[in-house]
Structure formats: C-alpha cells, structure tokens
Amino acid sequence: MSALITPELVALDKNLGAAPSSVIRRLAELVVGAGRATEIESLYADALAREAKTATGIPGGLAIPHCRSAAVTEPTLALARLSTPVDFGAGDGPADLVFLIAAPAGADQEHLKILAKLSRSLMKPAFTAALRAAKTPAEIVELVTNVVSPVPVAVGGGIAAPAASVPTGVKRLVAVTACPTGIAHTYMAAEALSAAAEAAGVEMQVETQGSAGLTMLDPAIIAAADAVIFAVDVDVRGRERFAGKPVIQVPVKRGIDEPAKLIADAIAASENPNARRVGGTAGAAEVDEKNEHLGQKVKRALLTGVSYMIPFVAGGGLLIALGFLLGGYEITKIADVVTLQNSLFNLPDGGLPIYLGAVFFKIGALSMGFLVPALAGYISFAIADRPGIAPGFVAGAVAGFMGAGFLGGIAGGLLAGVAAASFARLNVPRWLRSLMPVVIIPLIASIVASGLMFLVLGGPIAWLTAALNTWLTGMSGAAAIVLGLILGLMMGFDLGGPVNKVAYAFAVAGLGTATLANQAPWQIMAAVMAAGMVPPLAMALATVLDKKLFSPIERENGKAAWLLGASFISEGAIPFAAADPLRVIPASMLGAGVTGALSMAWGVTSKAPHGGIFVFFAIDSFALFALAIAIGTVVAGLAVIALKRYTTKKVTAGVEAPVLVTA
C-alpha cells in the first residue's frame, strides 16, 4: 500500500488565495503533480461539488475538503498550512490548516479505514498543534504516517461488542454519524462526540456509517441507551434498531461544531417524557411521524424514488445514445435479432459497429425498463423501509405492464409504501415478528398495492398517461415554447431545491416513454438540462464582465462556476444567490426560461439525463443546444449586472459579501 501523503503533497506557510475554491484548486494541482490523479479539472469539480453540499470548515482553524473522484488513482492527502487563513465556513473563524482528502471512486476498504483514522485524529488538539509546529514537509509526512499506521485489532464480526459495565447513575448514549461521501465528517463527528461525552462523564458508543465499512452497535448497547444522537446528512441505515429511543437529529457538521451541546440535549431528552423519539417497529423508519406533514412525507418519498431511479436512466440513456452513434437509428429494428443471433465471432452485416451498437442499445433499453419499477420500489422504501421495496417494485412492474407509465409508478409506490408501513405497525405475536419484514409484509403489501393497480387505478392512470403522451407527441409551436419557458423558470428558481427537482424529475421520468416516433420526452430533457446549466454560467460571466460588482470571494466562486455550469450542476450559482437572492434569482430565472424556450422551439433532444456538455454525443443538434445555453447565459449575466448596478450600491472592491457559501 503506497503512502497516503508524501513531501510533494505538502505546502507549508503558503498563500494559496483568498477563497476556498482557489485553495482547493492549488491542492488538486499538487495531487495531479504527484501523479496520484489524472486530471486537475475533474478532481477540482468533484471537490467543489462536495463543498457545495456542506461547508468543510471545522472549529480549531481546520478545513477538510474531500471527495471521491474517478480522476484519483490512489487515496491521497494533500496538506496546506496557510500563511493567510481562508474562511471555509467554520463558526470560529478561518482555517490555516487545510487537508484535501482525495479517494478514488472505487477505493478499497483498507485505504478508506486509513482516511477514517486520519479524520478522527484531526479532532485531537495535540496532533494539530504538532502539524502547526512542524518545520519541514518531511516532518508533516512523519506525523501523518504515525497517526495512520495500522495497529493490531481484535478479530470480530460485523457487530460491535458490548461495552464494559457502566457505574449506576451514569447516562448511556449512542450515536450514529454519516455524511454523503463517508470519508471525513462521519469520523470527525464520531471523535468529537466521544470526546465531549467523556468530558461530561457520559458513556457513549458511536456507530460510523461511512466508507470504511459499517460495524453495527450491539443490540444490547442500544437497548441500554438512554437516548440516541443522529448526526447525519443521509438516511440512517437500520434506523428501526433505535425505535422508541429519545432522539436528537442534526446535520453531521453539528456533531463536529457543537458536540457538547448535543450531549447535553440528549441527556435532557432522556429525562423528558415528551421528547422526540425514533418511531415505529421493525421496518419503520420515521422519527416522530406526527411532526412531519403529509406533504413533506410525500415530497421526501418522491425525491427518494427519483434519486434511486436516476442511475438506471443515466446509464440506460447514455447506452442508447451510444447504440445510435454506432449503429444508426435503424438499430431499434434489428437490436433483438443481432444480440441473440450474432456475436463477436459471427458479426452481422455492417460489421463490428452494428453489433456493438445493438448490444449497447439493448443494454440501455433493458436498463430503462427498470425506470418505473425502481421509481415505485424506492418511493415505497422511503415510506416503509426495506419491507416496502419488493411490493413497490411489483406495483411498478404492474404499472409498466398496464401502460400507466411513471404516473402509475408513483401511485403504485405510494400505495405499496403505505400498505407495508401499515402492516409493520401491527402488534403481532413474538413468534411471528421475524417473518413480518421478509415474508408477510412484502406478500400482503404486494397483493394490496398491485391488486388496487389492476382493479381500480391502473386503467384510469394508463388512459391519462396515453393522453399525456399524445399531447406531448403532438406538441409544437407555441405550446412547446411555453412548456420550455415554464420548465426553465423552475430550473432557475431555487438552484437544486424542491422546485428545481420537480422540473428535473418530470423530465427524467418521461425518458422511459421516448421513442424515435415520440421524441418529446427527449426534447423536454434537453430543455431542462440546458436551462439548469445557465445560472452558474451566467454568474461566472457576470463576474468577468463587471468585477467591481462582486467581492473577491464571489469572483473566485465565478471561476469555479464555469466548470460547474458546464457539468449541469445548478448549485454552482448558490453562493451568489445566498449573498444576493433578490437580484440573482430573478436574473437566473430569466436566462433559464429563455434557454428552455429556445431549446424546445428548436427541437433539441437529449437522451442523457445529466452531464451537460460532456454528454454531447447523446444530444442531437448540439450546436443549437450550446447556442440556447449561450443566449440564456448572456441574458441572465447582463440582467444580474443591471440589477446590481442600478438597484443597489456597488460592492467596494476588497470587501467580502456578508454571506459566504462555499462553492
């Protein structure tokens, strides 16, 4: 196993810029320069995308930007000790020690465990003090190596052993920490909570649900706990294990920033009979469901279904596009015959391109066939946890069989989830409980949900779907332009928020119905993707055209926004919208609306649901696609400049904006 850090990955007492984006770029350059990543821009974009989700500054003058990236060839740590600290969003001020943790997209468990160990060490004052006192890069490397060197561990199973006995009267707490990438925040929050609990005289056991693997807390530890802390940015795996426990749930970063307060809040909750509790029994996954409105539950379930469905659509759409690229549009008529009757050693007429085109097209078509079942299955999963997956998939398959499309998948998933969750709440004899989540609930919920689809809902929804497809197929002229305008306005409204996601989900869900004869869903997808690229590109353009209107930090964010916009990451405009929403959001909506309308008017199509300009081969009339984006970008860029110039005082050069949201 190669070293995690080497002297050429250390920058001591350097000024790497005034903004997080510039520091991250310089560290990415060190990683690529050391031969541990293949491309600066790709690693930089992945790190910035992670930074946009949650600021990575932590108390103590530290920042830990991190990501998984296909550009990274081996797990790597790059360290900068800054001569001029930079604000990474920590509550106590800027950071002078910045660690870029870069892991390959498919990093092995041993490497990820080392990164997790390093993340824990960063919460120890003695370690960070030694890093600040080091004189040379070689000393830094030695300090880090000593921390992450493997130490012998006892061989055990997948469940953490019970802790030693605790004196009577001492509070017992358990916690779960988890973040989207599972590399840094997960383990730093665990270390901070453990240290705060020790200082408070509280017994604490933490379960880290990160990339280094999951070792579940022993059921006896959970049963004895007085309360539970969920410091998570993603769903808790096996949440039903904590059913009935008083709960404090916060974003994972608060576990790093405010561990002592969370410990105190958990102790108070353990003594409060009215405190929030982890709800449900085996198979349920809600915390105090009464506190979540019906609309919130439905929105969460729908977005969960869409998020799990997208990989099927993304892979399938790109493979279909590759099939057309290699085999032409006639490949749809011969793909079945070619894939079954030919091989690499028995090529069809047209040779290898036709054969590979048929194979790619067929794999893509089969992947797209999972669109509705996956949507329904994971909508049901969001409502009822694992027992809802099978009934949801079955209901989605029934919807597809009946021609009810994604509308039927939504209805079937909701039905299956409600049915499964309802049966999970039943008080059954102890001998029957083990069969409930794996046999009885999936069986009965499948009968209920799929039966209702067949007997009641499937027919009307299929009729509605057919009518919608007919309308979309025949849509042209003003109707198409208006639809593109509306979708563009939605994409520019909240930049990755609920309204943006509704428009995106509408486009993605329709891809499964697209054919050469019905290209309207592909047109909608192109309009949505093009419109979503406009806000960050427009902000980047505006920072170039009139720098004086933007703070130094915003100008640095503008540089990153070029790549984020080109990649269809609308969140690249969030730093600007957070600082000046009343001017940035209307300008973004204007430009995105223009782009959406132009894309629909010109009949541009996209078979890929994501990727921006990097999936050019999946976009027909790519030149018009790019032109629509360029026009919308110019419109939005000029609009935000006009709004800033004529409706507010200019920002004085060198003065930072009052709100900083790292990009």
XYZ file of C-alpha atoms in Angstrom:
663
model
C 0.000 0.000 0.000
C 1.550 3.331 -1.050
C 1.955 6.246 1.355
C -1.102 8.417 1.904
C 0.991 11.596 1.863
C 4.439 12.481 0.546
C 6.520 15.686 0.930
C 5.499 16.975 -2.523
C 1.865 16.932 -1.326
C 2.606 19.434 1.461
C 2.528 23.228 1.064
C 3.898 24.969 4.159
C 3.168 28.588 5.010
C 1.885 29.449 1.541
C -0.723 31.943 0.374
C -2.994 29.871 -1.871
C -5.626 32.542 -2.466
C -8.459 34.262 -0.640
C -11.277 31.780 -1.296
C -11.842 28.075 -0.612
C -12.088 27.369 -4.333
C -8.597 28.704 -5.005
C -7.102 26.685 -2.136
C -8.830 23.516 -3.345
C -7.576 24.080 -6.880
C -3.979 24.508 -5.714
C -4.206 21.345 -3.637
C -5.729 19.485 -6.584
C -2.744 20.641 -8.647
C -0.401 19.129 -6.035
C -2.257 15.808 -6.217
C -2.073 15.680 -10.014
C 1.546 16.873 -9.977
C 2.432 13.977 -7.682
C 0.968 11.543 -10.219
C -1.874 10.467 -7.928
C -4.709 11.840 -10.086
C -5.118 12.113 -13.830
C -6.885 15.424 -14.278
C -6.977 18.660 -12.295
C -10.372 19.908 -13.512
C -12.212 16.672 -12.754
C -10.793 16.385 -9.228
C -11.394 20.105 -8.642
C -15.022 19.836 -9.804
C -15.710 16.798 -7.606
C -14.219 18.501 -4.546
C -16.198 21.693 -5.185
C -19.420 19.722 -5.670
C -18.890 18.134 -2.242
C -18.049 21.551 -0.768
C -21.337 22.942 -2.107
C -23.306 20.403 -0.045
C -21.795 21.330 3.333
C -19.019 23.724 4.295
C -15.954 21.733 5.362
C -14.507 24.207 7.853
C -14.428 22.898 11.420
C -13.537 24.522 14.753
C -9.869 24.943 15.548
C -8.731 26.588 12.315
C -9.185 23.424 10.248
C -10.806 22.618 6.912
C -11.155 19.187 5.328
C -12.399 19.452 1.733
C -12.770 15.900 0.462
C -14.319 13.857 -2.313
C -14.345 10.637 -4.243
C -13.293 11.144 -7.836
C -12.744 8.968 -10.870
C -9.672 11.113 -11.577
C -7.921 9.918 -8.396
C -5.746 6.836 -8.851
C -4.876 6.188 -5.194
C -6.088 7.565 -1.843
C -4.231 10.780 -1.150
C -3.906 13.521 1.444
C -2.650 16.967 0.419
C -1.977 19.476 3.194
C -1.670 23.256 3.084
C -0.550 25.292 6.069
C -1.705 28.741 5.008
C 0.135 31.953 5.724
C -3.177 33.765 5.152
C -6.110 31.810 6.655
C -9.182 31.284 4.463
C -12.810 31.098 5.580
C -14.178 27.589 4.913
C -17.399 28.215 6.853
C -16.382 27.219 10.403
C -18.148 29.057 13.180
C -14.973 30.162 14.961
C -13.181 31.766 12.017
C -10.958 30.983 9.030
C -8.750 27.914 8.607
C -4.967 27.832 8.461
C -4.661 24.029 8.147
C -6.419 22.670 5.065
C -6.459 18.969 4.236
C -7.674 17.785 0.833
C -8.662 14.129 1.163
C -8.994 12.567 -2.287
C -10.215 8.995 -2.671
C -10.722 7.013 -5.873
C -14.307 6.349 -6.902
C -13.798 2.667 -6.025
C -11.361 2.917 -3.108
C -10.789 -0.324 -1.211
C -11.809 -0.721 2.422
C -8.247 -0.707 3.809
C -7.487 2.703 2.304
C -10.803 4.126 3.456
C -10.144 2.927 7.001
C -6.843 4.832 6.955
C -8.618 8.001 5.820
C -11.190 7.492 8.565
C -8.421 7.164 11.167
C -6.854 10.399 9.941
C -10.213 12.198 10.162
C -10.546 11.152 13.794
C -7.005 12.331 14.569
C -7.754 15.810 13.253
C -10.070 16.311 16.227
C -7.168 15.864 18.672
C -5.506 19.194 19.660
C -2.092 17.600 20.198
C -1.978 16.337 16.621
C -2.987 19.632 15.033
C -0.568 21.533 17.290
C 2.253 19.297 16.079
C 1.272 19.974 12.475
C 1.429 23.720 13.101
C 4.847 23.407 14.739
C 6.425 21.231 12.025
C 9.381 22.833 10.233
C 9.503 20.784 7.019
C 7.201 18.776 4.768
C 9.077 15.647 5.871
C 8.015 16.280 9.481
C 4.401 16.639 8.359
C 4.609 13.338 6.478
C 6.081 11.605 9.539
C 3.334 12.958 11.813
C 0.568 11.810 9.477
C 2.199 8.427 8.880
C 2.467 7.776 12.616
C -1.232 8.531 13.011
C -2.497 6.319 10.205
C -0.091 3.384 10.637
C -2.160 0.230 11.076
C -2.382 -1.123 14.579
C -3.412 -4.668 15.517
C -7.117 -5.032 16.149
C -9.096 -7.854 17.596
C -10.817 -10.071 15.099
C -14.557 -9.732 15.318
C -17.784 -9.886 13.399
C -19.970 -7.203 11.947
C -21.454 -6.055 15.266
C -19.581 -4.025 17.845
C -19.074 -5.848 21.127
C -20.897 -4.618 24.220
C -19.063 -2.058 26.303
C -17.819 -2.796 29.791
C -20.233 -2.306 32.662
C -21.053 1.294 33.495
C -21.460 2.596 37.054
C -25.048 3.033 38.167
C -26.420 6.523 37.533
C -24.145 7.280 34.579
C -26.050 8.222 31.437
C -25.655 5.950 28.431
C -25.904 7.442 24.960
C -25.494 6.025 21.475
C -24.924 7.937 18.255
C -24.836 7.397 14.517
C -22.738 9.622 12.262
C -22.919 9.664 8.463
C -22.177 12.094 5.642
C -22.702 11.856 1.858
C -19.158 10.780 0.993
C -18.492 8.919 4.227
C -14.818 9.894 4.314
C -14.192 12.748 6.746
C -17.185 14.316 8.520
C -18.529 10.897 9.536
C -15.447 10.046 11.597
C -14.660 13.549 12.823
C -18.169 13.861 14.255
C -17.779 10.473 15.945
C -14.485 11.530 17.519
C -15.871 14.890 18.663
C -18.964 13.311 20.231
C -16.897 10.655 22.002
C -14.535 13.290 23.428
C -17.407 15.519 24.561
C -19.176 12.568 26.209
C -16.002 11.604 28.088
C -15.607 15.173 29.309
C -19.218 15.183 30.507
C -18.882 11.853 32.309
C -21.301 10.136 29.938
C -20.943 6.650 28.470
C -21.062 6.971 24.667
C -20.953 4.431 21.839
C -20.834 5.712 18.239
C -21.697 3.843 15.049
C -19.984 5.323 11.984
C -21.851 4.627 8.759
C -19.018 5.625 6.442
C -16.968 4.407 3.535
C -14.644 2.380 5.748
C -17.436 -0.081 6.420
C -20.242 -0.404 8.929
C -19.911 -2.157 12.271
C -23.346 -2.061 13.863
C -23.776 -1.352 17.539
C -24.591 -4.386 19.615
C -28.367 -4.607 20.259
C -27.641 -4.780 23.991
C -25.858 -1.413 23.840
C -28.809 0.149 22.017
C -31.309 -1.374 24.429
C -29.429 0.049 27.422
C -29.044 3.527 25.930
C -30.958 6.422 27.455
C -31.041 8.409 24.175
C -29.637 8.449 20.657
C -27.955 11.170 18.585
C -28.222 11.027 14.798
C -25.585 13.364 13.344
C -26.282 12.565 9.711
C -26.770 14.121 6.293
C -28.172 10.902 4.794
C -30.649 8.245 5.873
C -29.642 6.127 8.859
C -29.174 2.501 7.908
C -31.144 0.200 10.196
C -32.944 3.052 11.883
C -35.595 0.695 13.239
C -32.996 -0.693 15.692
C -33.370 2.523 17.714
C -37.189 2.500 17.801
C -38.621 4.177 20.886
C -35.414 5.924 21.969
C -35.399 9.685 22.633
C -33.579 11.206 19.684
C -31.593 14.309 18.775
C -31.164 14.536 14.991
C -28.891 17.154 13.412
C -26.648 17.581 10.351
C -23.321 15.784 10.714
C -21.381 19.064 10.852
C -23.064 20.000 14.131
C -21.588 16.839 15.584
C -18.185 18.413 14.907
C -19.053 22.005 15.788
C -21.287 21.531 18.854
C -20.656 18.087 20.373
C -21.008 19.233 23.974
C -24.384 20.847 23.265
C -25.636 17.696 21.552
C -24.596 15.597 24.541
C -26.447 17.976 26.861
C -29.524 17.961 24.603
C -29.531 14.144 24.504
C -29.304 13.934 28.302
C -32.204 16.382 28.596
C -34.238 14.371 26.077
C -33.638 11.172 28.054
C -35.311 12.810 31.063
C -38.210 14.336 29.125
C -41.203 12.007 28.592
C -42.403 14.269 25.744
C -39.113 14.254 23.842
C -38.998 13.224 20.186
C -38.463 9.507 19.750
C -37.422 7.201 16.963
C -40.773 5.947 15.742
C -42.072 2.618 14.535
C -41.043 -1.010 14.909
C -39.033 -3.274 12.638
C -39.407 -1.968 9.130
C -40.394 1.583 10.060
C -38.012 4.464 9.630
C -39.682 7.618 10.844
C -38.774 9.907 13.698
C -41.923 11.197 15.352
C -44.077 10.939 12.231
C -46.668 13.272 13.701
C -44.208 16.135 13.350
C -43.881 15.599 9.572
C -46.733 16.934 7.455
C -48.314 14.769 4.769
C -46.928 16.988 2.030
C -43.411 16.663 3.473
C -43.729 12.882 3.611
C -44.899 12.666 0.014
C -42.180 15.021 -1.218
C -39.483 13.078 0.609
C -40.768 9.783 -0.773
C -40.954 11.097 -4.347
C -37.459 12.595 -4.228
C -36.071 9.378 -2.761
C -37.659 7.384 -5.588
C -36.270 9.738 -8.216
C -32.767 9.715 -6.692
C -32.614 5.900 -6.820
C -34.166 5.808 -10.301
C -31.681 8.221 -11.901
C -28.758 5.730 -12.173
C -30.940 3.400 -14.253
C -31.947 6.273 -16.511
C -28.476 7.808 -16.722
C -26.757 4.577 -17.693
C -29.590 3.482 -19.950
C -29.884 6.802 -21.750
C -26.170 7.038 -22.463
C -26.035 3.442 -23.696
C -28.964 4.045 -26.045
C -27.193 7.134 -27.353
C -24.029 5.082 -27.935
C -26.127 2.476 -29.706
C -27.487 5.110 -32.081
C -23.994 6.563 -32.542
C -22.527 3.213 -33.621
C -25.485 1.550 -35.317
C -27.630 4.412 -36.556
C -31.308 4.939 -35.822
C -32.293 1.726 -37.628
C -30.666 -0.196 -34.787
C -34.011 -0.154 -32.955
C -35.453 -2.550 -35.532
C -32.659 -5.119 -35.507
C -31.180 -4.948 -31.993
C -33.067 -8.000 -30.669
C -32.124 -10.185 -33.625
C -28.483 -9.062 -33.708
C -27.862 -9.526 -29.983
C -29.425 -13.015 -29.952
C -28.152 -14.428 -33.226
C -24.751 -12.774 -33.634
C -21.542 -12.498 -31.607
C -18.003 -11.127 -31.844
C -17.140 -14.229 -33.863
C -20.256 -14.062 -36.035
C -20.715 -10.404 -36.882
C -23.876 -9.168 -38.646
C -23.978 -7.209 -41.883
C -22.301 -3.906 -41.166
C -19.615 -5.482 -39.001
C -18.480 -4.640 -35.506
C -20.112 -1.174 -35.238
C -23.569 -2.634 -35.900
C -23.029 -5.449 -33.403
C -21.726 -3.164 -30.650
C -24.448 -0.638 -31.417
C -27.081 -3.355 -30.977
C -25.507 -4.539 -27.727
C -25.281 -1.025 -26.288
C -28.813 -0.182 -27.381
C -30.255 -3.368 -25.872
C -28.447 -2.955 -22.556
C -29.660 0.642 -22.427
C -33.241 -0.337 -23.280
C -33.256 -3.026 -20.588
C -31.846 -0.546 -18.080
C -34.564 1.959 -18.987
C -37.091 -0.806 -18.408
C -36.327 -0.570 -14.690
C -37.327 3.100 -14.615
C -40.882 2.668 -13.361
C -40.261 -0.342 -11.060
C -37.240 1.384 -9.470
C -39.188 4.624 -9.027
C -42.067 2.781 -7.356
C -39.813 0.492 -5.332
C -37.825 3.275 -3.740
C -40.826 5.519 -3.166
C -42.199 2.610 -1.161
C -38.801 2.155 0.517
C -38.847 5.804 1.642
C -42.174 5.206 3.372
C -41.760 1.695 4.794
C -38.014 0.988 4.662
C -36.811 -2.411 3.363
C -40.130 -4.298 3.648
C -41.560 -1.794 1.144
C -39.013 -2.433 -1.630
C -40.475 -5.651 -3.057
C -44.136 -4.502 -3.031
C -43.069 -1.225 -4.653
C -41.106 -2.930 -7.423
C -44.010 -5.268 -8.113
C -46.510 -2.397 -8.209
C -44.180 -0.518 -10.550
C -43.948 -3.564 -12.818
C -47.741 -3.761 -12.885
C -47.891 -0.058 -13.799
C -45.486 -0.688 -16.668
C -47.435 -3.729 -17.823
C -50.675 -1.747 -17.888
C -49.104 1.196 -19.719
C -49.570 3.524 -16.737
C -46.001 4.840 -17.034
C -44.268 6.887 -14.379
C -47.582 8.253 -13.061
C -48.611 4.689 -12.349
C -45.222 4.052 -10.769
C -45.730 6.974 -8.399
C -49.212 5.779 -7.456
C -48.080 2.171 -7.062
C -45.073 3.138 -4.951
C -47.166 5.269 -2.629
C -49.759 2.511 -2.277
C -47.124 -0.133 -1.593
C -45.323 2.042 0.944
C -48.483 2.915 2.848
C -49.607 -0.705 2.852
C -46.229 -2.006 4.028
C -45.880 0.666 6.720
C -49.407 -0.011 7.970
C -48.807 -3.735 8.380
C -45.436 -3.042 10.038
C -47.261 -1.236 12.844
C -49.392 -4.254 13.720
C -48.776 -5.799 17.140
C -48.184 -9.438 16.286
C -47.111 -12.396 18.449
C -43.396 -12.649 19.123
C -43.034 -15.888 17.125
C -44.408 -14.111 14.048
C -42.267 -10.959 14.195
C -39.249 -12.415 12.407
C -41.424 -13.331 9.432
C -43.112 -9.948 9.125
C -40.426 -7.914 7.269
C -39.223 -10.691 4.945
C -42.389 -12.646 4.117
C -45.698 -11.384 5.424
C -45.393 -7.629 4.824
C -43.980 -7.956 1.271
C -46.631 -10.549 0.399
C -49.661 -8.703 1.719
C -48.476 -5.254 0.602
C -47.817 -6.620 -2.912
C -51.323 -8.047 -3.058
C -52.880 -4.797 -1.816
C -50.896 -2.357 -3.950
C -50.746 -4.395 -7.163
C -54.343 -5.531 -6.717
C -55.520 -1.935 -6.488
C -53.462 -1.093 -9.565
C -55.059 -3.897 -11.573
C -58.610 -3.479 -10.290
C -59.005 0.261 -9.728
C -56.203 2.660 -10.591
C -54.210 1.131 -13.430
C -56.770 1.670 -16.171
C -57.517 5.358 -15.486
C -53.826 6.176 -14.998
C -52.941 4.352 -18.231
C -55.571 6.438 -20.048
C -54.150 9.633 -18.509
C -50.616 8.589 -19.471
C -51.670 7.862 -23.042
C -53.383 11.253 -23.248
C -50.279 12.980 -21.867
C -48.026 11.173 -24.365
C -50.364 12.095 -27.209
C -50.285 15.743 -26.144
C -46.504 15.738 -25.834
C -46.068 13.976 -29.174
C -48.285 16.490 -30.943
C -46.860 19.467 -29.109
C -45.303 22.072 -31.350
C -45.046 25.803 -31.847
C -46.268 27.995 -29.022
C -47.227 25.102 -26.728
C -43.721 23.640 -26.812
C -42.139 27.037 -26.239
C -44.404 27.779 -23.272
C -43.584 24.398 -21.719
C -39.862 25.046 -22.186
C -40.245 28.510 -20.644
C -42.054 27.116 -17.581
C -39.506 24.340 -17.063
C -36.656 26.836 -17.459
C -38.163 29.181 -14.880
C -38.487 26.261 -12.457
C -34.871 25.203 -13.013
C -33.629 28.724 -12.286
C -35.852 29.373 -9.281
C -34.161 27.573 -6.374
C -30.993 26.083 -7.936
C -31.231 22.463 -6.888
C -34.093 22.964 -4.421
C -37.559 21.364 -4.475
C -38.954 23.367 -7.436
C -35.835 22.685 -9.492
C -36.036 18.991 -8.631
C -39.717 18.770 -9.603
C -38.874 20.009 -13.104
C -35.901 17.670 -13.328
C -37.880 14.680 -12.042
C -40.618 15.374 -14.609
C -38.039 15.300 -17.399
C -36.210 12.209 -16.177
C -39.380 10.226 -15.530
C -40.545 10.798 -19.089
C -37.399 9.411 -20.706
C -38.718 5.869 -20.475
C -41.540 6.663 -22.897
C -39.350 8.285 -25.565
C -39.012 6.656 -28.978
C -37.946 7.804 -32.414
C -41.623 8.440 -33.139
C -42.154 10.232 -29.814
C -39.160 12.468 -29.171
C -40.968 14.962 -26.943
C -39.527 13.456 -23.713
C -36.010 13.810 -25.143
C -36.806 17.422 -26.040
C -38.021 18.116 -22.503
C -34.860 16.556 -21.074
C -32.684 18.763 -23.283
C -34.612 21.891 -22.275
C -34.336 21.092 -18.571
C -30.622 20.295 -18.722
C -29.800 23.362 -20.810
C -31.814 25.643 -18.512
C -30.176 24.192 -15.414
C -26.719 24.997 -16.806
C -27.492 28.693 -17.263
C -27.451 30.104 -13.661
C -23.851 29.155 -12.740
C -22.579 30.050 -16.219
C -24.346 33.402 -16.039
C -22.835 34.203 -12.641
C -19.400 33.262 -13.964
C -19.897 35.540 -16.977
C -21.109 38.413 -14.802
C -18.015 38.242 -12.586
C -15.888 38.604 -15.732
C -17.889 41.433 -17.333
C -18.100 43.650 -14.237
C -15.732 42.537 -11.499
C -16.378 45.596 -9.351
C -19.914 44.441 -8.592
C -18.630 41.273 -6.914
C -16.481 40.625 -3.869
C -13.132 38.810 -4.206
C -14.707 35.620 -2.882
C -17.549 35.831 -5.410
C -15.038 36.349 -8.202
C -13.221 33.184 -7.113
C -16.536 31.322 -6.986
C -17.193 32.616 -10.501
C -14.133 30.777 -11.786
C -15.446 27.513 -10.377
C -18.940 28.210 -11.735
C -17.723 27.848 -15.334
C -16.987 24.173 -14.821
C -19.970 23.529 -12.549
C -22.356 25.075 -15.079
C -20.838 23.178 -17.987
C -21.354 19.976 -15.976
C -25.056 20.779 -15.286
C -24.535 21.442 -11.572
C -27.008 24.251 -10.908
C -25.784 24.526 -7.322
C -22.756 26.401 -8.664
C -24.872 29.574 -8.505
C -25.883 29.079 -4.856
C -23.048 31.209 -3.378
C -24.272 34.172 -5.430
C -27.960 33.560 -4.654
C -27.213 33.218 -0.941
C -25.445 36.589 -0.891
C -27.951 38.471 -3.071
C -31.122 36.409 -3.684
C -33.381 39.291 -4.768
C -31.184 40.028 -7.772
C -29.541 36.715 -8.606
C -32.645 34.506 -8.589
C -34.797 36.680 -10.919
C -31.867 37.010 -13.325
C -31.261 33.250 -13.216
C -34.937 32.539 -13.900
C -34.969 34.943 -16.824
C -31.939 33.371 -18.504
C -33.001 29.791 -17.772
C -36.506 30.480 -19.074
C -35.141 31.883 -22.335
C -32.880 28.853 -22.779
C -35.674 26.369 -22.057
C -37.980 28.075 -24.539
C -35.318 28.214 -27.280
C -34.354 24.577 -26.772
C -37.963 23.451 -27.186
C -38.531 25.784 -30.144
C -35.510 24.333 -31.958
C -36.414 20.717 -31.188
C -33.135 19.863 -29.441
C -33.157 16.390 -27.879
C -31.064 14.731 -25.150
C -31.063 11.027 -24.382
C -28.868 11.597 -21.306
C -30.367 12.965 -18.070
C -27.166 14.555 -16.817
C -23.642 15.520 -17.791
C -24.005 18.891 -19.527
C -21.671 19.467 -22.458
C -19.737 16.300 -21.608
C -22.516 14.077 -22.990
C -22.503 15.877 -26.338
C -22.789 12.581 -28.197
C -26.200 11.987 -26.578
C -27.544 15.386 -27.701
C -28.933 15.885 -31.195
C -28.407 19.368 -32.668
C -25.654 20.013 -30.143
C -24.782 23.317 -31.806
C -28.303 24.619 -31.170
C -28.169 23.220 -27.628
C -24.972 25.191 -26.984
C -26.400 28.306 -28.665
C -29.523 28.220 -26.465
C -27.313 27.966 -23.379
C -25.090 30.803 -24.583
C -28.055 33.107 -25.216
C -29.606 32.352 -21.830
C -26.245 32.840 -20.122
C -25.774 36.257 -21.701
C -29.348 37.293 -20.830
C -29.011 36.224 -17.194
C -25.498 37.627 -16.858
C -26.477 41.046 -18.199
C -29.646 41.006 -16.095
C -27.800 40.376 -12.837
C -25.273 43.093 -13.703
C -28.097 45.552 -14.435
C -29.926 44.661 -11.231
C -26.800 45.027 -9.129
C -25.698 48.234 -10.858
C -28.994 50.113 -10.851
C -30.865 48.772 -7.812
C -28.116 48.734 -5.202
C -24.850 50.391 -4.337
C -21.719 48.909 -5.830
C -19.731 46.463 -3.744
C -16.477 48.102 -2.747
C -13.511 46.206 -4.128
C -11.825 44.109 -1.479
C -14.859 43.933 0.800
C -16.317 40.492 1.176
C -20.003 39.771 0.768
C -21.883 39.480 4.054
C -22.811 35.850 3.395
C -20.325 33.236 2.213
C -21.494 29.907 0.947
C -18.572 27.907 -0.420
C -18.973 26.522 -3.890
